[in-house]
Each structure stands twice: as C-alpha cells, then as structure tokens.
Short mmCIF file of C-alpha atoms in Angstrom, two decimals:
data_model
loop_
_atom_site.label_atom_id
_atom_site.label_comp_id
_atom_site.label_asym_id
_atom_site.label_seq_id
_atom_site.Cartn_x
_atom_site.Cartn_y
_atom_site.Cartn_z
CA MET A 1 142.64 37.14 37.14
CA PRO A 2 142.64 35.40 41.23
CA SER A 3 145.91 36.90 42.75
CA PHE A 4 148.94 33.95 43.68
CA ALA A 5 147.02 33.53 47.10
CA TYR A 6 144.14 32.73 46.18
CA ARG A 7 145.51 30.69 43.43
CA ILE A 8 148.42 28.36 45.17
CA LYS A 9 144.46 27.48 48.78
CA SER A 10 142.34 26.31 45.47
CA GLU A 11 145.32 24.18 45.23
CA ILE A 12 145.70 22.96 48.34
CA CYS A 13 141.90 22.79 49.18
CA SER A 14 141.07 20.79 45.14
CA ASN A 15 144.17 18.51 46.67
CA ARG A 16 142.22 15.60 46.93
CA PRO A 17 144.42 12.97 48.25
CA LEU A 18 146.52 15.54 51.19
CA ARG A 19 142.78 15.91 52.44
CA GLN A 20 141.50 12.48 52.36
CA ARG A 21 144.54 10.64 53.75
CA TYR A 22 145.23 13.92 56.48
CA LYS A 23 142.46 14.53 57.22
CA LYS A 24 142.70 15.23 61.53
CA ALA A 25 145.88 16.79 60.55
CA LEU A 26 144.86 18.99 58.02
CA ALA A 27 141.86 19.98 59.78
CA TYR A 28 144.02 20.84 62.79
CA GLY A 29 145.89 23.49 61.10
CA LEU A 30 142.99 25.32 59.15
CA LEU A 31 141.82 24.96 63.22
CA LEU A 32 143.83 26.46 65.69
CA PHE A 33 145.37 28.75 62.58
CA GLY A 34 142.02 29.63 62.24
CA LYS A 35 140.64 33.01 64.23
CA GLY A 36 139.61 31.71 66.98
CA PHE A 37 140.31 28.37 68.60
CA GLY A 38 139.42 28.41 72.57
CA ILE A 39 135.62 28.33 74.77
CA GLU A 40 134.86 31.64 73.72
CA SER A 41 135.81 31.57 69.77
CA ILE A 42 136.06 28.95 66.39
CA SER A 43 136.11 30.57 64.01
CA ILE A 44 137.76 31.46 60.76
CA HIS A 45 137.93 34.78 58.31
CA THR A 46 138.61 33.76 55.09
CA GLU A 47 138.18 35.99 51.46
CA ASN A 48 138.79 31.83 50.08
CA ARG A 49 135.37 30.22 49.54
CA ALA A 50 136.93 26.58 49.20
CA VAL A 51 138.65 27.39 52.06
CA ALA A 52 135.78 28.52 54.67
CA ARG A 53 134.05 25.76 53.09
CA LEU A 54 136.09 23.09 54.29
CA TYR A 55 136.53 24.37 57.47
CA ALA A 56 132.91 23.36 57.93
CA ASP A 57 133.40 20.23 56.43
CA SER A 58 136.35 19.49 57.74
CA ILE A 59 134.31 20.31 61.76
CA SER A 60 131.31 18.39 60.60
CA ASP A 61 133.38 15.37 58.57
CA LEU A 62 134.94 15.30 61.53
CA VAL A 63 133.13 15.54 65.11
CA GLY A 64 130.21 15.22 63.67
CA LEU A 65 128.51 18.81 64.44
CA GLN A 66 126.21 21.00 61.56
CA ASN A 67 123.84 22.29 62.91
CA SER A 68 125.61 25.03 65.44
CA ILE A 69 128.52 25.76 62.12
CA THR A 70 127.85 29.06 60.54
CA VAL A 71 128.86 30.47 57.43
CA ARG A 72 128.48 33.88 56.25
CA GLU A 73 129.78 36.13 53.12
CA ILE A 74 130.34 39.75 53.82
CA LYS A 75 130.83 41.81 50.87
CA ARG A 76 133.10 44.12 51.74
CA ALA A 77 133.76 48.72 49.74
CA ASP A 78 136.31 46.87 46.83
CA ARG A 79 133.51 44.35 46.26
CA CYS A 80 135.07 41.45 47.95
CA SER A 81 133.44 39.03 50.07
CA ILE A 82 134.73 37.27 53.33
CA TYR A 83 133.75 34.81 54.15
CA VAL A 84 133.25 34.28 58.07
CA VAL A 85 132.92 30.00 59.44
CA THR A 86 132.38 30.06 63.30
CA VAL A 87 131.15 27.24 65.94
CA ASP A 88 127.86 29.07 68.08
CA SER A 89 127.59 26.80 70.19
CA ILE A 90 130.00 26.58 73.68
CA GLN A 91 129.72 23.12 73.77
CA ASP A 92 129.91 22.21 70.33
CA ARG A 93 133.26 24.41 70.57
CA ILE A 94 133.59 22.15 73.45
CA ALA A 95 133.41 18.66 71.93
CA ILE A 96 136.27 19.81 68.90
CA LEU A 97 138.44 20.88 71.09
CA SER A 98 138.51 17.59 73.37
CA TYR A 99 138.44 15.54 69.08
CA PHE A 100 142.00 18.13 68.61
CA GLY A 101 143.05 16.81 72.25
CA CYS A 102 142.81 20.32 74.49
CA ARG A 103 141.80 19.64 78.02
CA MET A 104 139.33 22.81 80.17
CA GLY A 105 141.64 25.33 81.05
CA GLN A 106 144.35 23.90 79.21
CA ASP A 107 146.09 26.61 76.61
CA CYS A 108 144.26 25.60 73.01
CA CYS A 109 146.28 27.95 71.25
CA ARG A 110 149.54 25.80 71.10
CA ILE A 111 150.42 23.05 68.17
CA ARG A 112 150.44 19.82 69.90
CA VAL A 113 153.18 17.97 68.22
CA GLU A 114 152.05 14.80 70.54
CA CYS A 115 148.39 14.75 68.12
CA LEU A 116 151.09 14.35 64.89
CA GLN A 117 153.13 11.92 62.90
CA GLU A 118 156.38 12.88 60.85
CA GLN A 119 154.10 12.18 57.84
CA GLU A 120 151.13 14.45 58.51
CA VAL A 121 153.21 17.10 59.08
CA PRO A 122 153.01 18.76 55.60
CA ALA A 123 149.45 18.26 55.82
CA PHE A 124 149.62 20.36 59.27
CA LEU A 125 150.71 22.90 57.52
CA SER A 126 148.98 23.42 54.86
CA GLY A 127 146.11 23.78 57.28
CA VAL A 128 148.13 26.00 58.93
CA PHE A 129 149.01 27.97 55.28
CA LEU A 130 145.48 27.80 54.21
CA ALA A 131 144.40 29.37 57.44
CA ALA A 132 146.97 32.07 58.28
CA GLY A 133 149.96 32.24 55.41
CA THR A 134 149.94 34.86 52.41
CA VAL A 135 152.29 35.01 49.61
CA SER A 136 152.88 38.29 47.37
CA ASP A 137 152.64 37.93 43.47
CA PRO A 138 155.85 36.51 41.99
CA LYS A 139 156.02 38.66 39.11
CA LYS A 140 156.50 42.08 41.67
CA SER A 141 157.90 40.18 44.61
CA TYR A 142 158.94 37.15 46.33
CA ARG A 143 158.14 36.50 50.13
CA VAL A 144 155.25 34.06 51.94
CA GLU A 145 153.72 35.27 55.05
CA PHE A 146 152.78 34.32 58.81
CA ALA A 147 149.75 35.62 60.07
CA VAL A 148 149.50 34.59 63.99
CA SER A 149 148.20 36.45 66.79
CA HIS A 150 149.77 34.85 69.37
CA LYS A 151 152.96 34.87 69.84
CA PRO A 152 153.57 31.97 72.44
CA LEU A 153 152.39 29.56 68.55
CA CYS A 154 154.11 31.53 67.21
CA ASP A 155 157.07 30.30 68.34
CA ASP A 156 155.64 26.93 68.18
CA LEU A 157 155.22 27.18 64.42
CA LYS A 158 158.50 27.95 63.39
CA GLU A 159 159.83 25.70 65.57
CA LEU A 160 158.53 23.40 63.28
CA LEU A 161 158.81 24.77 60.90
CA SER A 162 162.98 25.47 61.74
CA GLN A 163 162.75 21.16 61.36
CA VAL A 164 161.33 20.11 57.75
CA LEU A 165 161.83 23.63 56.66
CA ALA A 166 164.80 27.08 56.92
CA THR A 167 164.38 28.30 59.52
CA PRO A 168 161.87 31.67 58.59
CA LYS A 169 162.61 35.12 59.64
CA GLU A 170 160.00 37.51 62.21
CA THR A 171 158.29 40.40 62.41
CA VAL A 172 155.47 41.63 64.02
CA ARG A 173 153.10 44.02 62.54
CA ARG A 174 150.50 46.13 64.32
CA ASN A 175 148.87 43.17 66.20
CA ASP A 176 149.71 40.08 64.95
CA TYR A 177 153.23 38.22 64.37
CA LEU A 178 155.18 37.27 61.27
CA LEU A 179 157.43 34.47 59.83
CA TYR A 180 158.11 35.08 56.57
CA TYR A 181 160.46 33.74 53.79
CA LYS A 182 161.38 36.14 51.28
CA GLU A 183 164.70 33.37 48.82
CA SER A 184 162.26 32.02 46.14
CA GLU A 185 164.07 28.67 46.88
CA HIS A 186 162.52 28.82 50.44
CA ILE A 187 159.63 29.62 48.59
CA GLU A 188 159.39 26.58 46.18
CA ASP A 189 160.16 24.47 48.94
CA LEU A 190 157.35 25.37 50.99
CA LEU A 191 155.13 25.35 48.12
CA THR A 192 156.31 22.10 47.17
CA TYR A 193 155.78 20.64 51.29
CA ILE A 194 151.86 22.03 51.57
CA GLY A 195 150.56 19.44 48.46
CA ALA A 196 151.22 23.16 45.68
CA ALA A 197 153.91 21.42 43.23
CA LYS A 198 151.84 23.27 40.20
CA SER A 199 151.57 27.02 42.35
CA ALA A 200 155.41 26.06 43.13
CA LEU A 201 156.72 25.37 39.30
CA ASP A 202 154.13 28.77 37.96
CA LEU A 203 156.85 30.81 40.51
CA MET A 204 159.23 28.86 39.93
CA GLU A 205 158.27 30.01 36.36
CA VAL A 206 157.61 33.00 36.41
CA LYS A 207 161.51 33.38 38.25
CA ILE A 208 162.34 31.27 34.86
CA VAL A 209 160.97 34.82 32.68
CA LYS A 210 162.26 37.19 35.21
CA GLY A 211 165.92 36.37 35.25
CA LEU A 212 166.00 36.36 31.31
CA ARG A 213 164.67 39.86 31.17
CA ASN A 214 166.58 40.67 33.33
CA ARG A 215 169.97 39.16 31.72
CA VAL A 216 168.74 40.54 27.68
CA ASN A 217 167.64 44.20 30.01
CA ARG A 218 171.58 43.84 31.25
CA ALA A 219 173.01 43.58 27.92
CA THR A 220 171.42 46.14 26.25
CA ASN A 221 171.83 48.24 28.64
CA CYS A 222 175.77 47.61 28.22
CA GLU A 223 175.03 47.21 24.28
CA THR A 224 174.29 51.14 24.74
CA ALA A 225 176.75 52.31 27.48
CA ASN A 226 179.64 50.85 24.23
CA ILE A 227 177.69 52.32 21.40
CA SER A 228 177.85 55.53 23.65
CA LYS A 229 181.25 55.87 24.54
CA THR A 230 182.43 54.46 20.57
CA ILE A 231 180.35 57.67 20.17
CA ASP A 232 181.59 59.65 22.46
CA ALA A 233 185.16 58.52 21.61
CA ALA A 234 184.83 58.83 17.54
CA VAL A 235 184.28 62.36 17.49
CA PRO A 236 186.50 64.56 17.87
CA GLN A 237 188.17 61.90 15.76
CA VAL A 238 186.27 63.70 13.60
CA GLU A 239 186.40 66.16 13.81
CA SER A 240 190.15 66.34 13.94
CA ILE A 241 189.86 64.58 9.93
CA ARG A 242 187.17 66.95 8.40
CA TYR A 243 189.75 70.21 10.52
CA ILE A 244 192.80 68.21 8.26
CA GLU A 245 190.05 67.98 4.95
CA GLN A 246 189.32 71.41 4.96
CA HIS A 247 193.56 73.36 5.22
CA GLY A 248 194.90 70.86 2.79
CA GLY A 249 193.11 67.01 2.32
CA ILE A 250 193.17 64.50 3.28
CA ASP A 251 196.87 63.25 0.95
CA GLN A 252 198.62 65.33 3.52
CA LEU A 253 198.91 62.45 5.85
CA PRO A 254 200.94 60.14 6.44
CA GLU A 255 199.87 57.30 3.83
CA ASP A 256 199.73 54.33 6.42
CA LEU A 257 196.93 57.05 7.94
CA ARG A 258 195.21 57.67 5.30
CA GLU A 259 192.80 54.88 4.43
CA LEU A 260 191.85 54.86 8.20
CA ALA A 261 190.54 58.16 8.47
CA ARG A 262 189.01 58.61 5.25
CA LEU A 263 187.37 55.09 6.94
CA ARG A 264 186.02 57.07 10.41
CA LEU A 265 184.89 59.80 7.80
CA GLU A 266 181.70 57.44 6.68
CA ASN A 267 181.98 54.84 9.69
CA ALA A 268 181.44 57.03 13.55
CA ASP A 269 180.13 54.23 14.70
CA LEU A 270 182.04 52.26 14.88
CA SER A 271 184.21 50.55 17.36
CA LEU A 272 188.14 50.50 17.00
CA ARG A 273 188.29 46.87 16.18
CA GLU A 274 185.14 46.98 13.86
CA LEU A 275 187.09 49.59 11.87
CA GLY A 276 190.42 47.98 11.94
CA GLY A 277 189.01 44.79 10.16
CA LEU A 278 187.58 47.20 7.53
CA LEU A 279 191.17 47.57 6.62
CA SER A 280 192.71 46.92 3.32
CA GLU A 281 195.46 45.11 5.98
CA PRO A 282 193.63 44.58 9.49
CA LEU A 283 194.91 46.59 13.09
CA SER A 284 194.14 45.01 16.12
CA ARG A 285 192.41 47.30 18.15
CA SER A 286 195.09 48.51 19.82
CA GLY A 287 196.68 49.01 17.02
CA VAL A 288 193.77 51.50 15.52
CA ASN A 289 194.21 53.15 18.44
CA HIS A 290 197.64 54.47 17.98
CA ARG A 291 196.90 55.54 14.46
CA LEU A 292 194.33 57.45 15.59
CA LYS A 293 195.91 59.42 18.33
CA ARG A 294 198.59 60.14 15.87
CA ILE A 295 195.69 61.70 13.57
CA LEU A 296 194.85 63.48 16.18
CA GLU A 297 198.51 65.08 16.69
CA PHE A 298 198.30 65.58 13.05
CA ALA A 299 195.77 68.17 13.46
CA GLN A 300 196.80 69.58 16.44
CA GLU A 301 199.66 70.33 14.69
CA LEU A 302 198.46 72.00 11.51
CA HIS A 303 195.38 73.56 13.44
CA LYS A 304 199.29 75.33 15.08
CA LYS A 305 200.57 76.41 11.56
CA ASN A 306 196.97 78.47 10.85
#
C-alpha cells in the first residue's frame, strides 16, 4: 500500500486546477528543490512516478525542451523504484535557468521571491513539497519535513513558510538541512495550503480515531484500577466477616451491621456506593465505610478474645 507521503504527492500531481493555473510557480518550486538546479546539474530523484513525469512535463511545456530530458527508472534492492530525471544538455540547462530568471554567475539555489506573486506561493510550495517534502504515517506519529541540501536555500524556505504558515523548526541530518512541523494542526494547515485537502482530511480522521481510542483506553484503565482498588479493600473485609461467621456467627454483630456483613460476603466485587444501594435502608458511601470499619473492629476484638 502506498505511503501517506506518496498519496499526498499523487494528490497534488492530480490537482489539475492548481497545475494549470500556476504552472510556472509549481514548476519553479519543483525544479529549485530537486537534486540539482544549476549549470552543472538540473535533476530530481523521486520514488513517485507522477512526480517524475510532472518534472519532465514542466520543463518541456514551459521551456520547450524535450530531446535532452532523460527519465530513468532504477530498481533498488528492496524492489522499490527510484525515478531519476536529468537535463543532459548544458545549453538546455542554461535555457531553463534563464527562464526562471537566473543569470550567469548568480547563485541559482535561492528563492527569487520577485518571481512569485502572492497567489502563486501555494503552488510554489506544492512544488517544493513534491521535490523535498515527506510526511510520516499519522497512525504512528505527526511529522512533515523538508530536506534541503543548501543552507541559504533552507533559510529562504523557512522565511517563506513563516510568512504564510507557522514557523517551522530546524535541524540537520547528515548532509541535509531539515525544516519540520510536529504539530498535527500545522501539518493539516500545510497540506490544505499546498493543494492536498483530501490528505488533510484523512489526517484529521486518523487523529479523531486515535483520540477516541486513547479516551477509551484511559477510561478502561481507570475502571480496571478502580476494580482493583475495590477488590483490594474488600479482601480484609470478607476475611473479617468469615472469621466472625466461623466464631459465633454473624448474628452476634450489632443489628445495624448484620445486613451489610451478609451483602459484603455475597458481593466482594462491589464498590461501597453499590453496596449502600443494596441495603434495605440505602446508605451513602461514607456510611457504608463507617459500618465496615466497625465490622473490622468487631472481628479484631473477637480475635483477641479467642
């Protein structure tokens, strides 16, 4: 079954209104945050075939290049595929960089915010997510992250995310700079913003189910603990009443204690409140507790005499 991250990327790739209306902005995010975006290399490595196809189509549709675009499928040892898309011609790489406003000698691995209008930012970030984003399975944990190999580009992305969503946290893993969210609400906001509303709803559904399950577990654990406490308290009471029964009988107890003693023998698992409700003249929890203490004291006195 495809991972949650895979399904999100497939949903974005199939979001035709987003792709068609803001084609250039989405392509800019996808190319800029791929494996390489410069004179030496323009490429992407992805496990999602739809992302690889979109990457190649974006180049050919926007820049008009086809012949030097290579799409390769590499089978890994775990039988999963990696799709590698490269632009092989240096002239074509220059044409692509020029199309997105990068001139010779400039650092191309920066977000050129002047190329983005406000309404294009969601599409741009959806492209960024397709290239560099991943999400953990919400059934296990909540985490979305962007892995960026260039620190200045990571800083640009952090600033842009902070302007439109919550400020992400930052860390380093091996050779990548990571921006991430761990709060489910922030992940839901991000997915909705980048055109993956269905996946955001799926995450909310998982969160609701987990919340209900946790509440049931807490209630069950609490009930189990209460039953254990009730039984632990009832054991010495039952033992005392049986001792009385074996050494003269329950009838030697004061009249107001006899009924309760018999009820406790028959219902060792009931709480004090439940016992009180069974009496011919119902008693409160504290009233039952007081009478049981008197029964224990009676048994202790009887034990001393014997």
